[in-house]
Tab-separated table of N, CA, C and O in Angstrom:
chain	number	residue	atom	x	y	z
Q	81	MET	N	-129.259	-53.260	39.476
Q	81	MET	CA	-129.184	-52.296	40.610
Q	81	MET	C	-130.804	-52.079	40.933
Q	81	MET	O	-131.775	-52.589	39.892
Q	82	ARG	N	-131.151	-52.047	42.375
Q	82	ARG	CA	-132.541	-52.536	42.588
Q	82	ARG	C	-133.432	-51.178	41.962
Q	82	ARG	O	-134.674	-51.258	41.844
Q	83	ILE	N	-132.990	-50.042	42.126
Q	83	ILE	CA	-133.516	-48.745	41.592
Q	83	ILE	C	-134.638	-49.173	40.338
Q	83	ILE	O	-135.443	-48.434	39.997
Q	84	ALA	N	-133.984	-49.951	39.573
Q	84	ALA	CA	-134.385	-50.005	37.894
Q	84	ALA	C	-136.001	-50.606	38.037
Q	84	ALA	O	-136.705	-50.548	37.102
Q	85	THR	N	-136.077	-51.454	39.023
Q	85	THR	CA	-137.214	-52.248	39.150
Q	85	THR	C	-138.174	-51.720	40.259
Q	85	THR	O	-139.137	-52.368	40.304
Q	86	GLU	N	-137.829	-50.958	40.936
Q	86	GLU	CA	-138.551	-50.651	42.051
Q	86	GLU	C	-139.790	-49.324	41.574
Q	86	GLU	O	-139.548	-48.732	40.504
Q	87	LYS	N	-140.832	-49.444	42.399
Q	87	LYS	CA	-142.022	-48.410	41.738
Q	87	LYS	C	-141.855	-47.085	42.702
Q	87	LYS	O	-141.918	-47.371	43.930
Q	88	PHE	N	-142.431	-46.050	42.265
Q	88	PHE	CA	-142.144	-45.089	42.933
Q	88	PHE	C	-143.760	-44.371	43.111
Q	88	PHE	O	-144.196	-44.382	42.253
Q	89	ASP	N	-144.203	-43.654	44.055
Q	89	ASP	CA	-145.298	-42.823	44.357
Q	89	ASP	C	-144.942	-41.616	43.655
Q	89	ASP	O	-145.563	-41.010	42.994
Q	90	TYR	N	-143.424	-41.197	43.934
Q	90	TYR	CA	-143.381	-39.698	43.351
Q	90	TYR	C	-142.026	-40.034	42.958
Q	90	TYR	O	-140.968	-40.415	43.547
Q	91	ILE	N	-141.839	-39.054	41.771
Q	91	ILE	CA	-140.326	-38.952	41.195
Q	91	ILE	C	-139.971	-37.506	41.202
Q	91	ILE	O	-140.637	-36.832	40.520
Q	92	VAL	N	-138.913	-37.242	41.922
Q	92	VAL	CA	-138.337	-35.586	41.529
Q	92	VAL	C	-137.066	-35.644	40.765
Q	92	VAL	O	-136.198	-36.367	41.182
Q	93	VAL	N	-137.133	-35.200	39.937
Q	93	VAL	CA	-136.248	-34.973	38.925
Q	93	VAL	C	-135.235	-33.633	39.468
Q	93	VAL	O	-135.916	-32.516	39.051
Q	94	GLY	N	-134.243	-33.780	39.731
Q	94	GLY	CA	-133.144	-32.716	40.061
Q	94	GLY	C	-133.164	-32.680	41.155
Q	94	GLY	O	-134.037	-32.252	42.142
Q	95	ALA	N	-131.921	-32.707	41.969
Q	95	ALA	CA	-131.713	-32.652	43.038
Q	95	ALA	C	-130.871	-31.298	44.005
Q	95	ALA	O	-130.106	-31.172	44.642
Q	96	GLY	N	-131.545	-30.122	43.132
Q	96	GLY	CA	-130.914	-28.834	43.564
Q	96	GLY	C	-131.857	-28.485	44.883
Q	96	GLY	O	-132.193	-29.192	45.224
Q	97	SER	N	-131.881	-27.415	45.098
Q	97	SER	CA	-132.120	-26.680	46.323
Q	97	SER	C	-133.798	-27.046	46.195
Q	97	SER	O	-134.364	-27.536	47.269
Q	98	SER	N	-134.639	-26.605	45.168
Q	98	SER	CA	-135.966	-26.899	45.008
Q	98	SER	C	-136.397	-28.225	44.919
Q	98	SER	O	-137.288	-28.867	45.679
Q	99	GLY	N	-135.632	-29.125	44.238
Q	99	GLY	CA	-135.769	-30.566	44.437
Q	99	GLY	C	-135.465	-31.231	45.715
Q	99	GLY	O	-136.497	-32.273	46.161
Q	100	CYS	N	-134.633	-31.052	46.344
Q	100	CYS	CA	-134.314	-31.322	47.728
Q	100	CYS	C	-135.355	-31.279	48.737
Q	100	CYS	O	-136.035	-31.817	49.503
Q	101	ALA	N	-135.973	-29.531	48.998
Q	101	ALA	CA	-137.017	-29.501	49.486
Q	101	ALA	C	-138.379	-30.138	49.286
Q	101	ALA	O	-138.892	-30.438	50.083
Q	102	LEU	N	-138.440	-30.271	48.026
Q	102	LEU	CA	-139.822	-30.761	47.333
Q	102	LEU	C	-139.573	-32.467	48.046
Q	102	LEU	O	-140.661	-32.730	48.679
Q	103	ALA	N	-138.718	-33.144	47.418
Q	103	ALA	CA	-138.793	-33.963	48.137
Q	103	ALA	C	-138.563	-34.719	49.672
Q	103	ALA	O	-139.200	-35.552	50.003
Q	104	GLY	N	-137.772	-33.810	50.201
Q	104	GLY	CA	-138.217	-33.737	51.730
Q	104	GLY	C	-139.423	-33.164	52.228
Q	104	GLY	O	-139.729	-34.177	53.354
Q	105	ARG	N	-140.225	-32.358	51.938
Q	105	ARG	CA	-141.560	-32.194	52.097
Q	105	ARG	C	-142.284	-33.221	51.869
Q	105	ARG	O	-143.154	-33.476	52.935
Q	106	LEU	N	-142.536	-33.745	50.871
Q	106	LEU	CA	-143.061	-34.899	50.601
Q	106	LEU	C	-142.890	-36.121	51.411
Q	106	LEU	O	-143.958	-36.736	51.841
Q	107	ALA	N	-141.646	-36.294	51.746
Q	107	ALA	CA	-141.316	-37.480	52.840
Q	107	ALA	C	-142.087	-37.136	53.936
Q	107	ALA	O	-142.451	-38.168	54.852
Q	108	ARG	N	-141.861	-35.851	54.345
Q	108	ARG	CA	-142.624	-35.698	56.094
Q	108	ARG	C	-144.188	-35.516	55.980
Q	108	ARG	O	-144.695	-36.027	56.908
Q	109	LEU	N	-144.652	-35.451	54.995
Q	109	LEU	CA	-145.870	-35.221	54.757
Q	109	LEU	C	-146.913	-36.645	54.476
Q	109	LEU	O	-147.833	-36.720	54.590
Q	110	LEU	N	-146.045	-37.135	53.763
Q	110	LEU	CA	-146.623	-38.656	53.391
Q	110	LEU	C	-145.350	-40.030	53.298
Q	110	LEU	O	-144.681	-40.099	52.637
Q	111	PRO	N	-145.140	-39.950	54.827
Q	111	PRO	CA	-144.070	-41.203	55.421
Q	111	PRO	C	-144.133	-42.279	54.503
Q	111	PRO	O	-143.499	-43.254	54.845
Q	112	GLN	N	-145.348	-42.976	54.336
Q	112	GLN	CA	-145.552	-44.063	53.614
Q	112	GLN	C	-145.248	-44.458	52.027
Q	112	GLN	O	-145.105	-45.239	51.555
Q	113	ALA	N	-144.987	-43.073	51.520
Q	113	ALA	CA	-144.910	-42.622	49.768
Q	113	ALA	C	-143.377	-43.206	49.747
Q	113	ALA	O	-142.431	-42.959	50.481
Q	114	ASN	N	-143.180	-43.961	48.444
Q	114	ASN	CA	-142.213	-44.346	48.153
Q	114	ASN	C	-141.745	-43.325	47.021
Q	114	ASN	O	-141.884	-42.946	46.094
Q	115	ILE	N	-140.633	-42.398	47.530
Q	115	ILE	CA	-140.363	-41.132	46.602
Q	115	ILE	C	-138.571	-41.409	46.210
Q	115	ILE	O	-137.655	-42.135	46.920
Q	116	ALA	N	-138.301	-40.937	44.855
Q	116	ALA	CA	-137.271	-41.078	44.274
Q	116	ALA	C	-136.780	-39.693	43.929
Q	116	ALA	O	-137.610	-39.127	43.645
Q	117	LEU	N	-135.699	-39.231	44.364
Q	117	LEU	CA	-134.973	-38.203	43.839
Q	117	LEU	C	-133.818	-38.636	43.355
Q	117	LEU	O	-132.807	-39.032	43.304
Q	118	ILE	N	-134.018	-37.848	41.812
Q	118	ILE	CA	-132.941	-38.263	40.746
Q	118	ILE	C	-132.180	-37.184	40.270
Q	118	ILE	O	-132.704	-36.126	40.160
Q	119	GLU	N	-131.067	-37.427	40.151
Q	119	GLU	CA	-130.104	-36.068	40.141
Q	119	GLU	C	-128.705	-36.919	39.078
Q	119	GLU	O	-128.342	-37.649	39.101
Q	120	SER	N	-128.504	-36.044	37.836
Q	120	SER	CA	-127.630	-36.595	37.039
Q	120	SER	C	-126.322	-36.291	37.449
Q	120	SER	O	-124.977	-36.881	37.129
Q	121	GLY	N	-125.889	-35.442	38.327
Q	121	GLY	CA	-124.660	-34.730	38.351
Q	121	GLY	C	-124.155	-35.665	39.954
Q	121	GLY	O	-124.835	-36.387	40.199
Q	122	PRO	N	-122.647	-35.069	40.347
Q	122	PRO	CA	-122.344	-35.681	41.653
Q	122	PRO	C	-122.726	-35.397	42.776
Q	122	PRO	O	-123.591	-34.560	43.000
Q	123	ASN	N	-122.460	-36.219	43.892
Q	123	ASN	CA	-122.957	-35.859	45.113
Q	123	ASN	C	-122.152	-34.295	45.559
Q	123	ASN	O	-121.154	-34.001	44.644
Q	124	ASP	N	-122.100	-33.755	47.059
Q	124	ASP	CA	-121.653	-32.990	47.400
Q	124	ASP	C	-120.367	-32.835	48.253
Q	124	ASP	O	-120.260	-31.985	49.019
Q	125	HIS	N	-119.836	-34.298	48.515
Q	125	HIS	CA	-118.757	-34.388	49.094
Q	125	HIS	C	-117.417	-33.935	48.541
Q	125	HIS	O	-116.227	-33.941	49.353
Q	126	SER	N	-117.474	-33.222	47.451
Q	126	SER	CA	-116.082	-32.477	47.172
Q	126	SER	C	-115.653	-31.280	47.887
Q	126	SER	O	-116.392	-30.717	48.293
Q	127	ALA	N	-114.422	-30.781	47.838
Q	127	ALA	CA	-113.955	-29.444	48.517
Q	127	ALA	C	-114.495	-28.550	47.660
Q	127	ALA	O	-114.520	-27.445	48.147
Q	128	LEU	N	-114.607	-28.811	46.481
Q	128	LEU	CA	-115.037	-27.861	45.301
Q	128	LEU	C	-116.408	-27.028	45.807
Q	128	LEU	O	-116.685	-26.298	45.379
Q	129	VAL	N	-117.039	-27.665	46.532
Q	129	VAL	CA	-118.343	-27.565	47.267
Q	129	VAL	C	-118.132	-27.054	48.191
Q	129	VAL	O	-119.066	-25.791	48.898
Q	130	LYS	N	-117.362	-27.504	49.315
Q	130	LYS	CA	-117.238	-27.450	50.514
Q	130	LYS	C	-116.575	-25.928	50.910
Q	130	LYS	O	-116.465	-25.249	51.951
Q	131	ILE	N	-115.851	-25.437	49.982
Q	131	ILE	CA	-114.709	-24.499	50.137
Q	131	ILE	C	-114.839	-23.346	49.421
Q	131	ILE	O	-115.133	-23.188	48.255
Q	132	PRO	N	-115.656	-21.889	49.711
Q	132	PRO	CA	-116.027	-21.311	48.850
Q	132	PRO	C	-114.949	-20.571	48.041
Q	132	PRO	O	-115.712	-20.363	46.610
Q	133	ALA	N	-114.032	-20.417	48.330
Q	133	ALA	CA	-112.735	-19.931	47.383
Q	133	ALA	C	-112.556	-20.851	46.173
Q	133	ALA	O	-112.144	-20.483	45.167
Q	134	ALA	N	-113.032	-22.267	46.420
Q	134	ALA	CA	-112.932	-23.173	45.102
Q	134	ALA	C	-113.926	-22.643	43.947
Q	134	ALA	O	-113.840	-23.488	42.824
Q	135	LEU	N	-114.630	-21.888	44.193
Q	135	LEU	CA	-115.809	-21.474	43.142
Q	135	LEU	C	-114.801	-21.047	41.911
Q	135	LEU	O	-115.530	-21.505	40.724
Q	136	ILE	N	-113.723	-20.495	41.974
Q	136	ILE	CA	-112.888	-20.022	41.077
Q	136	ILE	C	-112.315	-21.304	40.116
Q	136	ILE	O	-112.207	-21.085	39.015
Q	137	LEU	N	-112.369	-22.388	40.519
Q	137	LEU	CA	-112.206	-23.469	39.866
Q	137	LEU	C	-113.412	-24.114	39.156
Q	137	LEU	O	-113.110	-25.022	38.423
Q	138	GLN	N	-114.330	-23.841	39.370
Q	138	GLN	CA	-115.725	-24.159	38.790
Q	138	GLN	C	-116.090	-23.480	37.432
Q	138	GLN	O	-116.586	-23.752	36.822
Q	139	LEU	N	-115.603	-22.208	37.708
Q	139	LEU	CA	-116.217	-21.093	36.746
Q	139	LEU	C	-115.129	-20.857	35.832
Q	139	LEU	O	-113.994	-20.112	36.226
Q	140	PRO	N	-115.346	-20.389	34.558
Q	140	PRO	CA	-116.412	-20.332	33.990
Q	140	PRO	C	-116.328	-21.660	32.999
Q	140	PRO	O	-116.793	-21.768	31.978
Q	141	VAL	N	-116.043	-22.735	33.773
Q	141	VAL	CA	-115.872	-23.935	32.774
Q	141	VAL	C	-116.876	-25.018	32.837
Q	141	VAL	O	-117.391	-25.112	33.685
Q	142	ARG	N	-117.168	-25.920	31.812
Q	142	ARG	CA	-118.164	-26.671	31.711
Q	142	ARG	C	-117.571	-28.035	32.637
Q	142	ARG	O	-116.294	-28.256	31.829
Q	143	SER	N	-117.980	-28.425	33.298
Q	143	SER	CA	-117.579	-29.565	34.185
Q	143	SER	C	-118.743	-30.601	34.646
Q	143	SER	O	-119.749	-30.429	34.300
Q	144	GLY	N	-118.152	-31.394	35.640
Q	144	GLY	CA	-119.519	-32.381	35.917
Q	144	GLY	C	-120.273	-31.771	37.152
Q	144	GLY	O	-121.214	-31.947	37.296
Q	145	ARG	N	-119.821	-30.211	37.516
Q	145	ARG	CA	-120.760	-29.628	38.479
Q	145	ARG	C	-121.384	-28.338	37.752
Q	145	ARG	O	-122.017	-27.775	38.315
Q	146	ASN	N	-121.004	-27.834	36.542
Q	146	ASN	CA	-121.651	-26.986	36.074
Q	146	ASN	C	-121.771	-27.179	34.294
Q	146	ASN	O	-120.669	-27.491	33.548
Q	147	TYR	N	-123.166	-26.981	34.222
Q	147	TYR	CA	-123.571	-26.940	32.970
Q	147	TYR	C	-122.784	-25.938	32.042
Q	147	TYR	O	-122.591	-25.874	30.705
Q	148	ALA	N	-122.840	-24.682	32.478
Q	148	ALA	CA	-121.701	-23.517	31.898
Q	148	ALA	C	-122.342	-23.240	30.439
Q	148	ALA	O	-122.139	-23.019	29.418
Q	149	TYR	N	-123.936	-22.704	30.793
Q	149	TYR	CA	-124.679	-22.399	29.383
Q	149	TYR	C	-124.064	-21.242	28.965
Q	149	TYR	O	-123.824	-20.199	29.756
Q	150	GLN	N	-124.545	-20.671	27.531
Q	150	GLN	CA	-124.207	-19.454	27.351
Q	150	GLN	C	-125.565	-19.119	26.364
Q	150	GLN	O	-126.312	-20.011	26.053
Q	151	THR	N	-125.634	-17.965	26.500
Q	151	THR	CA	-127.109	-17.637	25.976
Q	151	THR	C	-127.070	-16.971	24.577
Q	151	THR	O	-125.548	-17.314	23.816
Q	152	VAL	N	-127.954	-17.060	24.129
Q	152	VAL	CA	-127.775	-16.506	22.299
Q	152	VAL	C	-127.660	-15.396	22.474
Q	152	VAL	O	-127.254	-14.514	23.447
Q	153	PRO	N	-126.951	-14.670	21.509
Q	153	PRO	CA	-126.199	-13.506	21.298
Q	153	PRO	C	-127.657	-12.220	21.678
Q	153	PRO	O	-128.817	-12.668	21.437
Q	154	GLN	N	-127.043	-11.526	22.594
Q	154	GLN	CA	-128.093	-10.589	23.280
Q	154	GLN	C	-127.771	-9.126	22.476
Q	154	GLN	O	-126.986	-8.401	22.629
Q	155	GLN	N	-128.894	-8.461	22.245
Q	155	GLN	CA	-128.918	-7.151	21.279
Q	155	GLN	C	-128.317	-6.434	22.224
Q	155	GLN	O	-127.766	-5.321	21.854
Q	156	GLY	N	-128.572	-6.028	23.662
Q	156	GLY	CA	-128.214	-5.122	24.333
Q	156	GLY	C	-127.022	-5.295	24.648
Q	156	GLY	O	-126.614	-4.203	25.555
Q	157	ARG	N	-126.327	-6.134	24.532
Q	157	ARG	CA	-125.162	-6.158	25.007
Q	157	ARG	C	-124.172	-6.684	23.630
Q	157	ARG	O	-123.205	-7.226	23.256
Q	158	ASN	N	-124.719	-5.656	22.667
Q	158	ASN	CA	-123.889	-5.937	21.280
Q	158	ASN	C	-123.496	-7.104	20.654
Q	158	ASN	O	-122.591	-7.513	20.448
Q	159	ASP	N	-124.644	-7.699	20.513
Q	159	ASP	CA	-124.669	-9.304	20.397
Q	159	ASP	C	-123.735	-10.244	20.769
Q	159	ASP	O	-123.311	-11.267	20.286
Q	160	ARG	N	-123.312	-9.834	22.250
Q	160	ARG	CA	-122.476	-10.739	22.727
Q	160	ARG	C	-123.511	-11.736	23.465
Q	160	ARG	O	-124.472	-11.422	23.947
Q	161	CYS	N	-122.642	-13.130	23.351
Q	161	CYS	CA	-123.353	-14.015	24.152
Q	161	CYS	C	-123.434	-13.977	26.051
Q	161	CYS	O	-122.216	-13.451	26.147
Q	162	GLY	N	-124.116	-14.391	26.842
Q	162	GLY	CA	-123.776	-14.145	28.076
Q	162	GLY	C	-123.530	-15.657	28.860
Q	162	GLY	O	-124.188	-16.525	28.380
Q	163	TYR	N	-122.883	-15.550	30.019
Q	163	TYR	CA	-122.294	-16.615	30.539
Q	163	TYR	C	-123.641	-16.888	31.474
Q	163	TYR	O	-123.944	-16.214	32.318
Q	164	GLN	N	-123.733	-18.084	31.709
Q	164	GLN	CA	-124.993	-18.697	32.581
Q	164	GLN	C	-124.531	-19.940	33.191
Q	164	GLN	O	-124.682	-21.104	32.746
Q	165	PRO	N	-123.635	-19.715	34.463
Q	165	PRO	CA	-123.616	-20.945	35.005
Q	165	PRO	C	-124.657	-22.000	35.702
Q	165	PRO	O	-125.820	-20.992	36.133
Q	166	ARG	N	-124.797	-22.957	35.702
Q	166	ARG	CA	-125.790	-23.795	36.051
Q	166	ARG	C	-125.397	-24.881	36.923
Q	166	ARG	O	-124.784	-25.900	36.303
Q	167	GLY	N	-125.483	-25.289	38.084
Q	167	GLY	CA	-125.028	-26.183	38.905
Q	167	GLY	C	-125.687	-27.527	38.414
Q	167	GLY	O	-126.844	-27.823	38.219
Q	168	ARG	N	-124.583	-28.547	38.667
Q	168	ARG	CA	-125.192	-29.974	38.566
Q	168	ARG	C	-124.968	-30.552	39.550
Q	168	ARG	O	-123.614	-30.839	39.851
Q	169	GLY	N	-125.652	-31.342	40.284
Q	169	GLY	CA	-125.508	-32.383	41.262
Q	169	GLY	C	-126.090	-32.003	42.343
Q	169	GLY	O	-127.059	-31.163	42.280
Q	170	LEU	N	-125.888	-32.606	43.495
Q	170	LEU	CA	-126.652	-32.568	44.872
Q	170	LEU	C	-126.546	-30.931	45.092
Q	170	LEU	O	-125.527	-30.752	45.520
Q	171	GLY	N	-127.733	-30.574	45.276
Q	171	GLY	CA	-127.743	-28.973	45.735
Q	171	GLY	C	-127.776	-27.715	44.473
Q	171	GLY	O	-128.097	-26.949	44.341
Q	172	GLY	N	-127.527	-28.726	43.270
Q	172	GLY	CA	-127.922	-27.768	42.102
Q	172	GLY	C	-126.865	-26.633	41.957
Q	172	GLY	O	-125.532	-26.536	42.320
Q	173	CYS	N	-127.269	-25.436	41.464
Q	173	CYS	CA	-126.362	-23.994	41.643
Q	173	CYS	C	-126.027	-23.725	43.040
Q	173	CYS	O	-125.007	-22.947	43.577
Q	174	SER	N	-126.798	-24.005	43.975
Q	174	SER	CA	-126.216	-23.684	45.486
Q	174	SER	C	-125.036	-24.329	45.478
Q	174	SER	O	-124.258	-23.837	46.191
Q	175	SER	N	-124.792	-25.382	45.114
Q	175	SER	CA	-123.301	-25.837	44.932
Q	175	SER	C	-122.259	-25.334	44.397
Q	175	SER	O	-120.920	-25.325	44.747
Q	176	ILE	N	-122.507	-24.426	43.573
Q	176	ILE	CA	-121.358	-23.809	43.032
Q	176	ILE	C	-121.599	-22.134	43.100
Q	176	ILE	O	-120.994	-21.358	42.357
Q	177	ASN	N	-122.423	-21.678	44.203
Q	177	ASN	CA	-122.339	-20.195	44.204
Q	177	ASN	C	-121.544	-19.290	45.564
Q	177	ASN	O	-121.525	-18.452	45.716
Q	178	ALA	N	-120.654	-20.558	46.005
Q	178	ALA	CA	-119.796	-19.772	46.685
Q	178	ALA	C	-120.167	-19.318	47.777
Q	178	ALA	O	-119.698	-18.573	48.901
Q	179	MET	N	-121.431	-19.919	48.316
Q	179	MET	CA	-122.551	-19.386	49.639
Q	179	MET	C	-122.640	-18.237	49.675
Q	179	MET	O	-122.510	-17.271	50.608
Q	180	VAL	N	-122.537	-17.103	48.365
Q	180	VAL	CA	-122.882	-15.919	48.266
Q	180	VAL	C	-124.179	-15.808	47.993
Q	180	VAL	O	-124.970	-16.327	47.440
Q	181	TYR	N	-124.723	-14.955	49.094
Q	181	TYR	CA	-126.299	-14.367	48.556
Q	181	TYR	C	-126.173	-12.767	48.782
Q	181	TYR	O	-125.598	-12.320	49.525
Q	182	ILE	N	-127.378	-12.087	48.339
Q	182	ILE	CA	-127.407	-10.747	48.283
Q	182	ILE	C	-128.643	-10.250	48.947
Q	182	ILE	O	-129.732	-10.951	48.777
Q	183	ARG	N	-128.762	-9.733	50.081
Q	183	ARG	CA	-130.142	-9.175	50.758
Q	183	ARG	C	-130.664	-8.377	49.564
Q	183	ARG	O	-130.462	-7.456	48.881
Q	184	GLY	N	-132.548	-8.639	49.828
Q	184	GLY	CA	-133.067	-7.621	48.798
Q	184	GLY	C	-133.344	-6.339	49.163
Q	184	GLY	O	-132.801	-5.877	50.319
Q	185	HIS	N	-133.737	-5.757	48.630
Q	185	HIS	CA	-134.176	-4.088	48.760
Q	185	HIS	C	-134.991	-3.970	50.095
Q	185	HIS	O	-136.294	-4.897	49.840
Q	186	PRO	N	-134.921	-3.094	50.685
Q	186	PRO	CA	-136.034	-2.853	51.880
Q	186	PRO	C	-137.101	-2.773	51.138
Q	186	PRO	O	-138.318	-3.513	51.906
Q	187	GLY	N	-137.410	-1.973	50.420
Q	187	GLY	CA	-138.643	-1.588	49.755
Q	187	GLY	C	-139.460	-2.783	49.150
Q	187	GLY	O	-140.921	-3.144	49.351
Q	188	ASP	N	-138.734	-3.941	48.687
Q	188	ASP	CA	-139.207	-4.901	47.997
Q	188	ASP	C	-139.962	-5.999	49.584
Q	188	ASP	O	-140.987	-6.219	49.402
Q	189	TYR	N	-139.064	-5.915	50.500
Q	189	TYR	CA	-139.773	-6.780	51.899
Q	189	TYR	C	-140.961	-6.139	52.001
Q	189	TYR	O	-141.981	-6.506	52.560
Q	190	ASP	N	-140.955	-4.690	52.012
Q	190	ASP	CA	-142.161	-4.003	52.745
Q	190	ASP	C	-143.240	-4.088	51.723
Q	190	ASP	O	-144.442	-4.221	52.279
Q	191	SER	N	-142.891	-4.303	50.477
Q	191	SER	CA	-144.175	-4.196	49.527
Q	191	SER	C	-144.780	-6.044	49.530
Q	191	SER	O	-146.042	-5.929	49.458
Q	192	TRP	N	-143.935	-6.703	50.034
Q	192	TRP	CA	-144.432	-8.174	50.147
Q	192	TRP	C	-145.365	-8.108	51.293
Q	192	TRP	O	-146.613	-8.766	51.462
Q	193	ALA	N	-145.055	-7.423	52.148
Q	193	ALA	CA	-145.361	-7.498	53.579
Q	193	ALA	C	-147.005	-6.783	53.466
Q	193	ALA	O	-148.139	-7.089	53.538
Q	194	ASP	N	-146.935	-5.501	53.022
Q	194	ASP	CA	-148.258	-4.712	52.204
Q	194	ASP	C	-149.142	-5.625	51.542
Q	194	ASP	O	-150.522	-5.468	51.430
Q	195	GLY	N	-148.647	-6.533	50.802
Q	195	GLY	CA	-149.391	-7.278	49.855
Q	195	GLY	C	-149.800	-8.574	50.394
Q	195	GLY	O	-150.482	-9.552	50.113
Q	196	GLY	N	-149.679	-8.450	51.815
Q	196	GLY	CA	-150.419	-9.871	52.746
Q	196	GLY	C	-149.185	-11.072	53.075
Q	196	GLY	O	-149.613	-11.764	53.581
Q	197	CYS	N	-147.873	-10.888	52.652
Q	197	CYS	CA	-147.304	-11.697	53.117
Q	197	CYS	C	-146.682	-11.410	54.606
Q	197	CYS	O	-145.861	-10.526	55.037
Q	198	ASN	N	-147.203	-11.822	55.742
Q	198	ASN	CA	-147.262	-11.365	57.129
Q	198	ASN	C	-145.672	-12.055	57.435
Q	198	ASN	O	-145.493	-13.392	57.253
Q	199	GLY	N	-144.941	-11.205	58.172
Q	199	GLY	CA	-143.637	-11.682	58.815
Q	199	GLY	C	-142.570	-11.120	57.653
Q	199	GLY	O	-141.391	-11.724	57.785
Q	200	TRP	N	-142.787	-10.652	56.520
Q	200	TRP	CA	-141.695	-10.156	55.716
Q	200	TRP	C	-141.461	-8.768	55.322
Q	200	TRP	O	-140.550	-8.535	54.747
Q	201	ARG	N	-141.830	-8.012	56.454
Q	201	ARG	CA	-141.515	-6.572	56.517
Q	201	ARG	C	-140.052	-6.657	56.612
Q	201	ARG	O	-139.102	-7.472	57.277
Q	202	TRP	N	-139.352	-5.619	56.258
Q	202	TRP	CA	-137.659	-5.799	56.314
Q	202	TRP	C	-137.361	-5.445	57.476
Q	202	TRP	O	-136.076	-6.254	57.653
Q	203	GLU	N	-137.777	-4.851	58.554
Q	203	GLU	CA	-137.238	-4.822	60.044
Q	203	GLU	C	-137.433	-6.283	60.368
Q	203	GLU	O	-136.407	-6.896	61.185
Q	204	ARG	N	-138.330	-6.976	60.033
Q	204	ARG	CA	-138.487	-8.497	60.690
Q	204	ARG	C	-137.293	-9.412	60.195
Q	204	ARG	O	-136.614	-10.265	60.749
Q	205	SER	N	-137.001	-9.254	58.941
Q	205	SER	CA	-135.992	-10.044	58.223
Q	205	SER	C	-134.686	-9.814	58.749
Q	205	SER	O	-133.783	-10.610	59.126
Q	206	ARG	N	-134.505	-8.546	59.073
Q	206	ARG	CA	-133.236	-8.089	59.956
Q	206	ARG	C	-133.168	-8.549	61.105
Q	206	ARG	O	-131.765	-8.882	61.802
Q	207	ILE	N	-134.215	-9.150	61.929
Q	207	ILE	CA	-134.025	-9.427	63.003
Q	207	ILE	C	-133.503	-10.810	62.833
Q	207	ILE	O	-132.678	-11.455	63.834
Q	208	ASP	N	-134.008	-11.555	62.038
Q	208	ASP	CA	-133.611	-12.895	61.530
Q	208	ASP	C	-132.112	-12.931	61.411
Q	208	ASP	O	-131.555	-13.858	61.457
Q	209	GLU	N	-131.612	-11.846	60.638
Q	209	GLU	CA	-130.326	-11.571	60.429
Q	209	GLU	C	-129.281	-11.795	61.350
Q	209	GLU	O	-128.536	-12.410	61.827
Q	210	SER	N	-129.703	-10.994	62.225
Q	210	SER	CA	-129.186	-10.682	63.523
Q	210	SER	C	-129.184	-12.031	64.533
Q	210	SER	O	-127.938	-12.135	65.033
Q	211	LEU	N	-129.814	-12.615	64.594
Q	211	LEU	CA	-129.904	-14.110	65.243
Q	211	LEU	C	-128.991	-14.754	64.605
Q	211	LEU	O	-128.180	-15.555	65.222
Q	212	THR	N	-129.030	-14.941	63.285
Q	212	THR	CA	-127.877	-15.593	62.598
Q	212	THR	C	-126.780	-15.259	62.846
Q	212	THR	O	-125.601	-15.931	63.164
Q	213	LEU	N	-126.317	-14.103	62.900
Q	213	LEU	CA	-124.990	-13.731	63.132
Q	213	LEU	C	-124.416	-14.063	64.436
Q	213	LEU	O	-123.324	-14.262	65.261
Q	214	LEU	N	-125.892	-14.092	65.704
Q	214	LEU	CA	-125.519	-14.172	66.798
Q	214	LEU	C	-124.890	-15.663	67.160
Q	214	LEU	O	-124.106	-15.986	67.802
Q	215	PHE	N	-125.510	-16.513	66.631
Q	215	PHE	CA	-124.965	-17.900	66.597
Q	215	PHE	C	-123.697	-18.518	65.925
Q	215	PHE	O	-123.201	-19.411	66.303
Q	216	LEU	N	-123.474	-17.343	64.891
Q	216	LEU	CA	-122.292	-17.709	64.190
Q	216	LEU	C	-121.406	-17.480	65.232
Q	216	LEU	O	-119.721	-17.585	64.862
Q	217	THR	N	-121.098	-16.495	65.916
Q	217	THR	CA	-119.731	-15.726	66.528
Q	217	THR	C	-119.749	-16.436	68.014
Q	217	THR	O	-120.689	-17.434	68.083
C-alpha cells in the first residue's frame, strides 16, 4: 500500500466534521501540501448514513459506525451511567445524528453579536434559514 511509505506535510486524525473541514481548509490554503486524512471507521456510502430513519438501527448499539460510549456513574442521575453515541467513520457523529439539529436560543445569538461576532444576531440567522427553506421547496 503506497500510503505506508508516503510522507505528509500534515496529518489530520479523524474524518468527522471538524477533521474534514480542517483537511479541506488546509488543501485550499496550501495546494502544494501533501495532506493525509485518517479515519478508523467506514465510508459514508451506507443507507444507514443516508436515510435519517436508519438512525434507529445504529443506536444504542456499539457498531462499526458508533462507539456507543457509557459514562461513569453520574451522581445526579442516581449513579446511573449515561449513553454517549459517538460517530465513527467519514462524517463522525454527523453520520449518525439523523440530520437532526436544534436552533439555539435567540438570546445566545444576540449575546454573541453583542460580543463582537458580526452577523450572528438572531434575526440575521433567521434570514439564512429562510433562504435555505426557499431553496428546498
